[in-house]
XYZ file of C-alpha atoms in Angstrom:
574
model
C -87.401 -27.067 -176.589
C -84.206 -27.355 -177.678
C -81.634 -30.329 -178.073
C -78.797 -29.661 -175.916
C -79.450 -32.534 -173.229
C -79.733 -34.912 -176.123
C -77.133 -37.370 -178.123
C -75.733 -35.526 -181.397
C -77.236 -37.229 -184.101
C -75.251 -39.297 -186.339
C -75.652 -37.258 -189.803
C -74.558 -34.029 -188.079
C -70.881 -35.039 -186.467
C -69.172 -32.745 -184.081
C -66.227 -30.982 -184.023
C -67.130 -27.912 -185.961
C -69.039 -24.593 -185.163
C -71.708 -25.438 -187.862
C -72.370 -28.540 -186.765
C -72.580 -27.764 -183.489
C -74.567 -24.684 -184.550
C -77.005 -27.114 -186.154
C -77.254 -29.838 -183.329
C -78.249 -27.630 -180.627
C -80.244 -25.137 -182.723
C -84.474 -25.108 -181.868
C -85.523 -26.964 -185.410
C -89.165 -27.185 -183.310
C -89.597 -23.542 -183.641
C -89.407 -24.234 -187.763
C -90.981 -25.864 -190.428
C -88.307 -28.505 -190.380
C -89.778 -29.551 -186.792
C -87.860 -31.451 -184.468
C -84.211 -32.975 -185.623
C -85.679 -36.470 -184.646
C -88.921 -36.473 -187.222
C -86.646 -35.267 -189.924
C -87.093 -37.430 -193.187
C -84.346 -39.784 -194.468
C -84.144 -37.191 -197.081
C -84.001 -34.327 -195.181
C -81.594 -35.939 -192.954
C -79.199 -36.986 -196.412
C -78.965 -33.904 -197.543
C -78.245 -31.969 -194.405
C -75.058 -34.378 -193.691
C -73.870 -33.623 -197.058
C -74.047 -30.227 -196.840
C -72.381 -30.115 -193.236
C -70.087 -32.717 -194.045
C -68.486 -30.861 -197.925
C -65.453 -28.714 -197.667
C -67.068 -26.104 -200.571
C -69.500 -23.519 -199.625
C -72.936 -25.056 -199.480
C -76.839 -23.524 -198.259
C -79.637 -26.033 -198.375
C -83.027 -24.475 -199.144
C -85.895 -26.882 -197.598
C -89.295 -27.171 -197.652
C -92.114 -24.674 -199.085
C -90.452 -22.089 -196.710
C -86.860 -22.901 -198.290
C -85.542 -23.249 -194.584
C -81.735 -22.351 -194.730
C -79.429 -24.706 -193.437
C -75.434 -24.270 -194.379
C -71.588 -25.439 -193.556
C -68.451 -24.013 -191.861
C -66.924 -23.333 -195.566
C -69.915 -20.999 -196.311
C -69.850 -19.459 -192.913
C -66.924 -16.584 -194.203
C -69.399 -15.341 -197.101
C -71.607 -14.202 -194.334
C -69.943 -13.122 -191.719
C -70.575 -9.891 -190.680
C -73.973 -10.161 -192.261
C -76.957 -13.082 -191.236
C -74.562 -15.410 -189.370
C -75.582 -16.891 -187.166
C -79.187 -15.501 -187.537
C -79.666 -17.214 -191.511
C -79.300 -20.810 -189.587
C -83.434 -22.231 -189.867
C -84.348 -19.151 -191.298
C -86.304 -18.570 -194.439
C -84.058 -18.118 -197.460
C -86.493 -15.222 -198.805
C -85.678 -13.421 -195.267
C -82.292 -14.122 -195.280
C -81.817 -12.749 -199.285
C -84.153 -10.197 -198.952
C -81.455 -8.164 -200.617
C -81.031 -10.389 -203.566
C -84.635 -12.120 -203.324
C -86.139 -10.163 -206.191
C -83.053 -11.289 -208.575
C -83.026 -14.992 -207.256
C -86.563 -15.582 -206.477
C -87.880 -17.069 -210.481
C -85.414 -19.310 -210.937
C -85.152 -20.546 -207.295
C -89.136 -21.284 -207.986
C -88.798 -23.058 -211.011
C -85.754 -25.047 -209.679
C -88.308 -26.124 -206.835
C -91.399 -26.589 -208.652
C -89.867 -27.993 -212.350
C -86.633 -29.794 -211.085
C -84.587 -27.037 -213.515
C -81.193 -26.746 -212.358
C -79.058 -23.532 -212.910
C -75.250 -22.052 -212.614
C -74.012 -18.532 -213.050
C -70.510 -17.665 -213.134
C -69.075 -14.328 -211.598
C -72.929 -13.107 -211.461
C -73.795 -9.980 -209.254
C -75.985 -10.041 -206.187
C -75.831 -7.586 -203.570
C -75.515 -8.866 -199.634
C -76.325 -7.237 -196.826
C -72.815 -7.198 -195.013
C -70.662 -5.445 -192.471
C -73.891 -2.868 -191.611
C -74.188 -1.744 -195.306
C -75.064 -3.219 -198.503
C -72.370 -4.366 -200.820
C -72.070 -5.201 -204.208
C -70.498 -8.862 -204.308
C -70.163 -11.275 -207.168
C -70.469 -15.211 -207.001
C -70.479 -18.295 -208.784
C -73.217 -20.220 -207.700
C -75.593 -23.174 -208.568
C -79.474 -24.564 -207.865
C -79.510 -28.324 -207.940
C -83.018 -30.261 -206.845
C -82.781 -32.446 -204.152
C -85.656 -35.243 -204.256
C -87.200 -36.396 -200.823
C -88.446 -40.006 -200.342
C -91.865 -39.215 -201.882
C -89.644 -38.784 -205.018
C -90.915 -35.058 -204.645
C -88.519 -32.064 -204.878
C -88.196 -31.219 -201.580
C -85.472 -28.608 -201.330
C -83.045 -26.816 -203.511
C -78.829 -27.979 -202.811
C -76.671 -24.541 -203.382
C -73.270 -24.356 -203.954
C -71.842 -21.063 -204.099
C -68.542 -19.932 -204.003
C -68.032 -15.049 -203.623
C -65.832 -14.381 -206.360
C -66.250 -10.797 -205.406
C -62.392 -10.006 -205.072
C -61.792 -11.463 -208.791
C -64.216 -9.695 -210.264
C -63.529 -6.442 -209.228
C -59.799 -6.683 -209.887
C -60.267 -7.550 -213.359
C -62.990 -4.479 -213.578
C -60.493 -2.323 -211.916
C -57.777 -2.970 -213.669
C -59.668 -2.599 -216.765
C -60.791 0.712 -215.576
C -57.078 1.228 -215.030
C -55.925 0.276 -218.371
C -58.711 2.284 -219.985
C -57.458 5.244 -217.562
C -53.538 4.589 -218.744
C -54.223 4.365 -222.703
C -56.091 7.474 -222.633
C -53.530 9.540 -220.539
C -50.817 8.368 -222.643
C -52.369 10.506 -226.186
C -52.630 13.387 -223.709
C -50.206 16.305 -224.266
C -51.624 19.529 -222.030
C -52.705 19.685 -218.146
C -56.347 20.308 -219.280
C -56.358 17.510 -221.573
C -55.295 14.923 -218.544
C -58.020 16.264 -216.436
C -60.610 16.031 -219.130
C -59.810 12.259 -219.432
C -59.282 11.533 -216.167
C -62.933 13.016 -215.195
C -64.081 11.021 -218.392
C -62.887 7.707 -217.457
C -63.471 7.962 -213.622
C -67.086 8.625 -214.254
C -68.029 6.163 -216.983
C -67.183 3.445 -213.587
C -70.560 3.707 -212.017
C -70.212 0.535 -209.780
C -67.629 1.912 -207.965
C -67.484 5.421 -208.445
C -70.426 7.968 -207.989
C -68.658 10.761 -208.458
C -65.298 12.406 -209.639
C -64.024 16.188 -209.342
C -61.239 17.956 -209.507
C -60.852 20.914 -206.874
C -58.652 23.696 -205.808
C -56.139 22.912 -203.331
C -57.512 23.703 -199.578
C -60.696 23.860 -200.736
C -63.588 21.375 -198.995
C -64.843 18.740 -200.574
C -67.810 19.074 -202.779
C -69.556 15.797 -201.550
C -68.778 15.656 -197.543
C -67.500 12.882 -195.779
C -67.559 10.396 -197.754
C -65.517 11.554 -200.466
C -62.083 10.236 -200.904
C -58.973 12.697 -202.019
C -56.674 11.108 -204.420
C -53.254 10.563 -203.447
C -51.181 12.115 -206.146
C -47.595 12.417 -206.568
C -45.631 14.939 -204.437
C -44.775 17.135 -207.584
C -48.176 17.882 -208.342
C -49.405 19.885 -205.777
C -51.929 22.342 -207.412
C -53.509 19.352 -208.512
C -56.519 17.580 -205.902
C -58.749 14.643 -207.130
C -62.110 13.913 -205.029
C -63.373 10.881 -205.735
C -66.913 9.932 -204.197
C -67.418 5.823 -203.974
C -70.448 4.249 -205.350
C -72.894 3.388 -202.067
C -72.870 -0.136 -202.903
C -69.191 -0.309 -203.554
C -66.820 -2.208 -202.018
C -64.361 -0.666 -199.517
C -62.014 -3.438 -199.523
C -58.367 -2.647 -199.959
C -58.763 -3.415 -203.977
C -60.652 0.191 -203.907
C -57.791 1.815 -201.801
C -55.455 0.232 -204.315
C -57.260 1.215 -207.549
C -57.398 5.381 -205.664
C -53.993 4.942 -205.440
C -53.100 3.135 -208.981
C -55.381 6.515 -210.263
C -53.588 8.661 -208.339
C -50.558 7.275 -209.668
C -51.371 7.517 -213.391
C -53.194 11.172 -213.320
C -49.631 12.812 -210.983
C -47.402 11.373 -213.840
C -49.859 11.993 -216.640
C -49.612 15.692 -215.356
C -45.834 16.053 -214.952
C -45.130 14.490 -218.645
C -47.551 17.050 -219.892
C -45.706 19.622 -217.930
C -42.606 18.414 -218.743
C -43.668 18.211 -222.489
C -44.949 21.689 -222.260
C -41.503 23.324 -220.423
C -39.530 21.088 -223.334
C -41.774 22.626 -225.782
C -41.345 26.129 -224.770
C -37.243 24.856 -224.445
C -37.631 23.945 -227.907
C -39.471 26.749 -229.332
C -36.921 29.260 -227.412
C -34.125 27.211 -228.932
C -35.218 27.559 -232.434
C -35.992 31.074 -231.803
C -32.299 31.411 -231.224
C -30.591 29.215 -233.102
C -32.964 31.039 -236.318
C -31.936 34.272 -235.130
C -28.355 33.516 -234.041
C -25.509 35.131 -235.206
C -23.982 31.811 -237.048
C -24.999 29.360 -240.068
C -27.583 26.906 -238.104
C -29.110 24.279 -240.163
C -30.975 20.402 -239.858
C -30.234 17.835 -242.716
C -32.145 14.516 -242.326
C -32.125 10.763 -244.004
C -29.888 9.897 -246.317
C -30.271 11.981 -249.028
C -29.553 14.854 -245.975
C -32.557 16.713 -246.755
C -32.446 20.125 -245.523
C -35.303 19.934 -242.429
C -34.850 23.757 -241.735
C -32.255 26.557 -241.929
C -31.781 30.137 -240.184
C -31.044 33.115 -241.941
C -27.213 33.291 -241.492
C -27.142 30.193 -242.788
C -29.081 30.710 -246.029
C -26.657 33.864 -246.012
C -23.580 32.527 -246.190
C -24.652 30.640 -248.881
C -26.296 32.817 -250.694
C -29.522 30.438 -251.040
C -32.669 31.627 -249.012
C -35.436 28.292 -250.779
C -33.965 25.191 -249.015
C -36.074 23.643 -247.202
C -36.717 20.156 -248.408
C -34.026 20.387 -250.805
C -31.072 17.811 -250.394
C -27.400 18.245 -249.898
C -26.485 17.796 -253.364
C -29.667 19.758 -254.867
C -28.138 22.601 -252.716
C -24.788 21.871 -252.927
C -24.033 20.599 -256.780
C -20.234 21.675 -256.899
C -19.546 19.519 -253.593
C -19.945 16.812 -254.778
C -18.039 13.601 -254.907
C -15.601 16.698 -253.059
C -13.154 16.121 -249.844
C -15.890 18.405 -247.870
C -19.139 17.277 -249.279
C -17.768 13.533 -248.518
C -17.489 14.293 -244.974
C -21.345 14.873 -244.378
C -21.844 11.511 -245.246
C -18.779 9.740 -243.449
C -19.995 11.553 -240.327
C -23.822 10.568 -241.193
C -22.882 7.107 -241.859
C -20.453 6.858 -239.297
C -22.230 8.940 -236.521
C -18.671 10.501 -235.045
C -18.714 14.417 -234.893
C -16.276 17.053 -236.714
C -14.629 20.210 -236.180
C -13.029 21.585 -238.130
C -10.456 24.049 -238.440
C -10.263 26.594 -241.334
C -11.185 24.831 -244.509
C -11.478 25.862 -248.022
C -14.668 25.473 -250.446
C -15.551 26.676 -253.759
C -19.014 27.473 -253.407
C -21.384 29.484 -256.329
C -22.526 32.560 -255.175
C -24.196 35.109 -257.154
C -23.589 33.095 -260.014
C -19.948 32.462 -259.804
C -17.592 29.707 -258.180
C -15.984 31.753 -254.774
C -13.131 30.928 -252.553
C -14.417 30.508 -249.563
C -13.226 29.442 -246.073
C -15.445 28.105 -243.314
C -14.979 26.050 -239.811
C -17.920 24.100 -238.982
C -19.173 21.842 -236.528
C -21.326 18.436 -237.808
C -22.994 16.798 -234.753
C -25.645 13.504 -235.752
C -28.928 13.437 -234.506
C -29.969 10.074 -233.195
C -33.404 9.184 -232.516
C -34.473 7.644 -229.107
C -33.226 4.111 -230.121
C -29.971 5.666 -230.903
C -30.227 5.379 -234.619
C -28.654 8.563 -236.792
C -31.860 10.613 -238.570
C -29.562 13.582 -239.378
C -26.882 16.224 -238.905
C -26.718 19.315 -236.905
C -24.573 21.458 -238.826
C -23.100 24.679 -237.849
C -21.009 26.792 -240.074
C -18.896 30.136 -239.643
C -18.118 32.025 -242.821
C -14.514 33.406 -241.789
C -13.111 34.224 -245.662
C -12.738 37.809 -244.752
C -10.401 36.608 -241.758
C -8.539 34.484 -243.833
C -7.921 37.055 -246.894
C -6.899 39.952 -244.485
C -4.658 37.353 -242.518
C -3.257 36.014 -246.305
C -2.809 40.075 -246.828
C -1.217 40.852 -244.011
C 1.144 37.982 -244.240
C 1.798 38.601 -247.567
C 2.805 42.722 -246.421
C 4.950 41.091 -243.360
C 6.660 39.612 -245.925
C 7.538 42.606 -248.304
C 8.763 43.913 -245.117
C 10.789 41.213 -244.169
C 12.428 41.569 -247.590
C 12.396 45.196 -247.429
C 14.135 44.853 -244.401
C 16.603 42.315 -245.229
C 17.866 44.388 -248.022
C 18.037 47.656 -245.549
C 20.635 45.369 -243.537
C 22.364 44.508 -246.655
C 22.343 47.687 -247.753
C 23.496 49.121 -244.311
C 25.968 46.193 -244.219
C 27.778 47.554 -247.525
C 27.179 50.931 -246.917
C 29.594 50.199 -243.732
C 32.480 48.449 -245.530
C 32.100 51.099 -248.550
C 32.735 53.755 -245.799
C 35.625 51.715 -244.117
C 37.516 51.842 -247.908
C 38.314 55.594 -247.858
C 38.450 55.787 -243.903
C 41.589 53.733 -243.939
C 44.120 56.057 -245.975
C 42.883 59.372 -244.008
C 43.615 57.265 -241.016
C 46.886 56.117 -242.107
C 48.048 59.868 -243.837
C 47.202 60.945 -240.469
C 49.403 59.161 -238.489
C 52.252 59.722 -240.871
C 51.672 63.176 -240.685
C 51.951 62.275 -236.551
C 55.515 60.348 -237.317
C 56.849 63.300 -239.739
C 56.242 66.249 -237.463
C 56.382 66.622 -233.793
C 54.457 70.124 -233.995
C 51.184 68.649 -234.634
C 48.485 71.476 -235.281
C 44.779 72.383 -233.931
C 43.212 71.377 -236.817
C 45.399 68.535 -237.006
C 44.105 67.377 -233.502
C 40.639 68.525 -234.480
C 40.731 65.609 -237.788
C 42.317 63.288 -235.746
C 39.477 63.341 -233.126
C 36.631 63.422 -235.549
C 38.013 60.688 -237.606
C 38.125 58.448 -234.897
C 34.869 59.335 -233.933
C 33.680 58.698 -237.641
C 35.528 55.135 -237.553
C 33.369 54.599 -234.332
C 30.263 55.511 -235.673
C 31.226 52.889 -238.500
C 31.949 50.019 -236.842
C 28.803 50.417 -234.899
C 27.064 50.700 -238.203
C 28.623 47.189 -238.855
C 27.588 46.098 -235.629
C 23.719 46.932 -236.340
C 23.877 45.096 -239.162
C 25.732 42.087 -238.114
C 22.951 42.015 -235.351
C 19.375 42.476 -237.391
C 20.820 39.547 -239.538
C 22.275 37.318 -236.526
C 25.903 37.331 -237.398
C 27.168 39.068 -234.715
C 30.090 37.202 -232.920
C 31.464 37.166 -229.253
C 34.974 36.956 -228.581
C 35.781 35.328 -225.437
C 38.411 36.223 -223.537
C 39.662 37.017 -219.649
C 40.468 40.245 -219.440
C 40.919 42.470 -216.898
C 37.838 44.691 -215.944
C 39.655 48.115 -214.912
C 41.022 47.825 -218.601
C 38.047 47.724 -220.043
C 36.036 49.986 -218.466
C 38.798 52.435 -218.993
C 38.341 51.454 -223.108
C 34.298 52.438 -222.609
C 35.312 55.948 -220.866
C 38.222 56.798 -223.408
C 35.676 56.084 -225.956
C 33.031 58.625 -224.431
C 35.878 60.826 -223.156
C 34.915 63.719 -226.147
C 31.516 64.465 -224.830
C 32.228 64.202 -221.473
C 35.057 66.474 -221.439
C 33.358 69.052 -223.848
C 30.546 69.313 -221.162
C 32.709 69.376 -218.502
C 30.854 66.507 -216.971
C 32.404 65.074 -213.377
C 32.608 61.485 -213.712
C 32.933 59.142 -210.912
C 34.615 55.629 -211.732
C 33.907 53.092 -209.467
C 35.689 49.502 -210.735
C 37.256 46.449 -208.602
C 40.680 45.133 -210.202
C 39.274 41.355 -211.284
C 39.421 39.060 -213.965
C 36.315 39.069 -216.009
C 35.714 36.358 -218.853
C 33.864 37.365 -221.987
C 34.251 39.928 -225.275
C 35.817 43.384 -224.254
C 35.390 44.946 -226.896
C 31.721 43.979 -226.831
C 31.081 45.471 -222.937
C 33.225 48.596 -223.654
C 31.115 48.753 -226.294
C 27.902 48.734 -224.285
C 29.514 51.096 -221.497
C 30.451 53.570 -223.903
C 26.888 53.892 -225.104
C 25.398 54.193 -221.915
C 28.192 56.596 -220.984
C 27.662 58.781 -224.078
C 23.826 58.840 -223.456
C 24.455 60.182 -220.115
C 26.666 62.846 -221.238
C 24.324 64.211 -223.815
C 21.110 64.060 -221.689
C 22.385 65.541 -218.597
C 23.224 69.490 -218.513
C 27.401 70.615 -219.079
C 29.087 70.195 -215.407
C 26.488 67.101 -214.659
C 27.323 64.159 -212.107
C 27.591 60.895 -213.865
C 28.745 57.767 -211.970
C 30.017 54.491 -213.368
C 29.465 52.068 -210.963
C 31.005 47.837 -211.202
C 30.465 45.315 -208.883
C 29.853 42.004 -208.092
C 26.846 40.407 -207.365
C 27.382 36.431 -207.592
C 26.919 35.154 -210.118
C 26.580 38.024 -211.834
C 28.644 41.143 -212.663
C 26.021 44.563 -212.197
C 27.441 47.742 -214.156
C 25.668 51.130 -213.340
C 25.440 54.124 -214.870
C 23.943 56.993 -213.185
C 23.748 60.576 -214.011
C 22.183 63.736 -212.965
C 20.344 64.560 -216.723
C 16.490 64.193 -217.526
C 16.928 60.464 -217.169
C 13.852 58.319 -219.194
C 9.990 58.062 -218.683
C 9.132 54.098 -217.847
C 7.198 53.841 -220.691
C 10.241 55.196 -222.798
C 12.670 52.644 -220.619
């Protein structure tokens, strides 16, 4: 018989699913019996549990016949809602009955009341059993016999709490451990060591082979990693009674997370080892002075063998800058080590000089080096990078060679001088033989062979002079240019008288090519030049040659050619 025809009763209300749950539910078919015979007490306790906004179950009677509220309604959904309303509390905990069931007695039978906080019982929920957590309490509720007559529980799931803080203990557990790891194997080691010490969520943790199956079926759960690692899979098995609530999916993911990175530091650590160890490998077996000098006594950290080399010093290590280097110090040099310590700005330097004891002895020695500071990962200095090139042999043979440039130079300069007075020596006694011979010219009108023959080779000799001035004026810049406009015909005529000998004792055919202009600059200078190139033409090119003397105008400039039929030059020679 049930009470659906009937007038709610007063201590139930209306207006919610519970109470409407409880007003039309078939109390007969219980040990409560019908809703009318209820006891005051009975009746109490039931409006104060329907009518409280917390979570509340009431427990009555030997049976502990369940009655609870809309605000406990969410703990069981999915579970014995609506089938726990007027049922027995043993039937609808069997789950948790054995862990409940002494204290519930002695709550009903002794009056002792009881709280847990965060405690675990497992519920029977969404069609498998879960681990869940609550904080919950047994209070005695006395009937009008001034009997206990039921049991008043409040009891609020603190499920999601508790697992986060167990999870992200787990996680912080997982994190500190990855962060001492340095290989692959070592992250995977801790990773399977932490992941399985978590029994309450986690039955099981592997670590396969890419494209390989799972090792527990269905239900086990693939890490997601980071994209980098990809030869890397994670298999995670849940524990039965574990939660698969999107904390879980978060915490797979937050492991994921810290196991891909764990693995690319100790990848990265491992490539930046094998960086490092390839780098010192070089920089010990490199061709120039390599060395480390830390804190601020610049202790020597290490040093490769051209370095200990070049200074003649092969037991360094741990020595400091002045243990090595006594004679530098309080020097120009040794000073800047600790400006560029103390100051942390680089050098370079160009060729500097150093007197450093080697094999006993002070040496003059000359060096460029580079001094880089080291910082630390908060930027602070720790040492100096130093690299050195011993270039003293450079430097001496340059010093050397200089020092023979210069002997030339001087060697030189007094060849010039010497030519110089050589040419007005030979002008002194030139000047009477050309002056007897032109009397003898003005005294006689027969003038003689060998009277022509002297005259000729005279003037030749004068010549030959005055360009032996001319050298020398030019090797020590005093030549001079006398400008004046002239006319070119003239002057070209002056360069062919002047070759005129040698072409005419070849019997060379010479071609003269010349417009009649006005031409600005030294005569005596371009008849000069012509000449030459004429007289090189007539003595490379065979007796009866073509030679061609060729002037014209090209604005701005003035082009003079010279052509002949002879051997000519090589390029090279040119």
């Amino acid at each position: 018989m049930t009470n659906e025809n009937r007038s709610v009763p007063h201590f139930i209300g209306t207006g919610s699913p519970m109470r409407d749950l409880v007003a039309t539910f078939d109390w007969a078919a219980t040990s409560l019996g019908p809703l009318p015979g209820w006891s005051p007490g009975l009746k109490t306790a039931v409006s104060i549990v329907l009518n409280s906004a917390e979570p509340m179950v009431l427990w009555w009677g030997p049976d502990f016949v369940q009655v609870y509220n809309d605000a406990f309604v969410p703990t069981i959904q999915g579970g014995s809602h609506p089938a726990g309303l007027g049922q027995a509390a043993a039937l609808s905990w069997s789950e948790a009955w054995a862990m409940i069931r002494n204290e519930v007695d002695r709550c009903y039978t002794q009056g002792v009341a009881f709280r847990h906080e965060d405690a675990f019982l497992p519920i029977a929920r969404n069609g498998r059993l879960e681990m869940a957590y609550w904080t919950y309490s047994y209070t005695p509720v006395f009937g009008t016999s001034e009997g206990i007559e039921g049991i008043l529980v409040i009891c609020s799931e603190t499920t999601a709490s508790v697992l986060k803080k167990r999870r992200d203990a787990v996680l912080a557990r997982l994190n500190d451990s990855l962060a001492s790891c340095v290989t692959e194997d070592e992250v995977k080691t801790v990773a399977l060591r932490v992941l399985n010490a978590c029994p309450e969520d986690i039955a099981s943790v592997s670590i396969a082979t890419p494209g390989q199956p799972a090792a527990n079926g269905s239900a086990t759960r693939k890490l997601p990693i980071a994209p980098a690692v990809r030869d890397v899979d994670i298999d995670v098995t849940p524990a039965s009674a574990a939660s698969y609530d999107a904390g879980f999916d978060l915490l797979l993911a937050q492991v994921g997370d810290a196991v891909g990175n764990a693995v690319l530091r100790a990848r990265a650590a491992q490539e930046e080892a094998l960086a490092a160890a390839d780098r010192d490998r070089l920089l010990m077996g490199a061709p120039v002075g390599t060395a480390v000098f830390v804190g601020d006594e610049l202790t020597v950290k290490w040093a490769n063998q051209a370095y200990c080399e070049i200074i003649d010093q092969y037991e360094i290590d741990g020595k400091s800058f002045d243990e090595v280097f006594p004679e530098l110090k309080g020097t120009p040099l040794g000073n800047v080590f600790r400006t560029v310590y103390r100051t942390g700005v680089p050098v370079t330097s160009k060729e500097t000089h150093a007197q450093i004891r080697l094999k006993g002895e002070l040496q003059d020695r000359y060096y460029t080096y580079n001094l880089v500071p080291l910082r630390s990962a908060a930027g602070g200095i720790y040492g100096l990078w130093v690299i050195v090139v011993d270039i003293t042999e450079q430097v001496v043979s340059r010093k050397e060679t200089e020092r023979l440039n210069e002997e030339l130079n001087v060697a030189a300069r007094a060849k010039d001088e010497f030519l110089a007075l050589l040419g007005h020596e030979l002008r002194n006694p030139l000047a009477p033989i050309v002056t007897a011979l032109q009397l003898m010219r003005l005294r006689s009108a027969d003038i003689g062979r060998e009277q022509l023959i002297m005259e000729r080779q005279v003037e030749h000799l004068v010549r030959l002079v005055d360009d032996l001035l001319d050298v020398s004026k030019i090797t020590r810049g005093l030549i001079e240019l006398r400008m004046e406009a002239v006319n070119l015909v003239q002057v070209m005529q002056k360069a062919v008288e002047m070759a005129e000998y040698l072409l005419d004792r070849k019997a060379h055919h010479l071609t003269v090519k010349v417009p009649d202009i006005t031409w600005y600059g030294d005569p005596a200078r371009l008849a000069q030049v012509v000449a030459n190139l004429l007289t090189n033409a007539a003595k490379y090119t065979d007796a009866g040659g073509r030679i061609t003397l060729v002037a014209q105008l090209v604005p701005p400039n003035l082009v003079v050619t010279v052509r002949d039929t002879g051997i000519g030059l090589s390029a090279d020679a040119l």
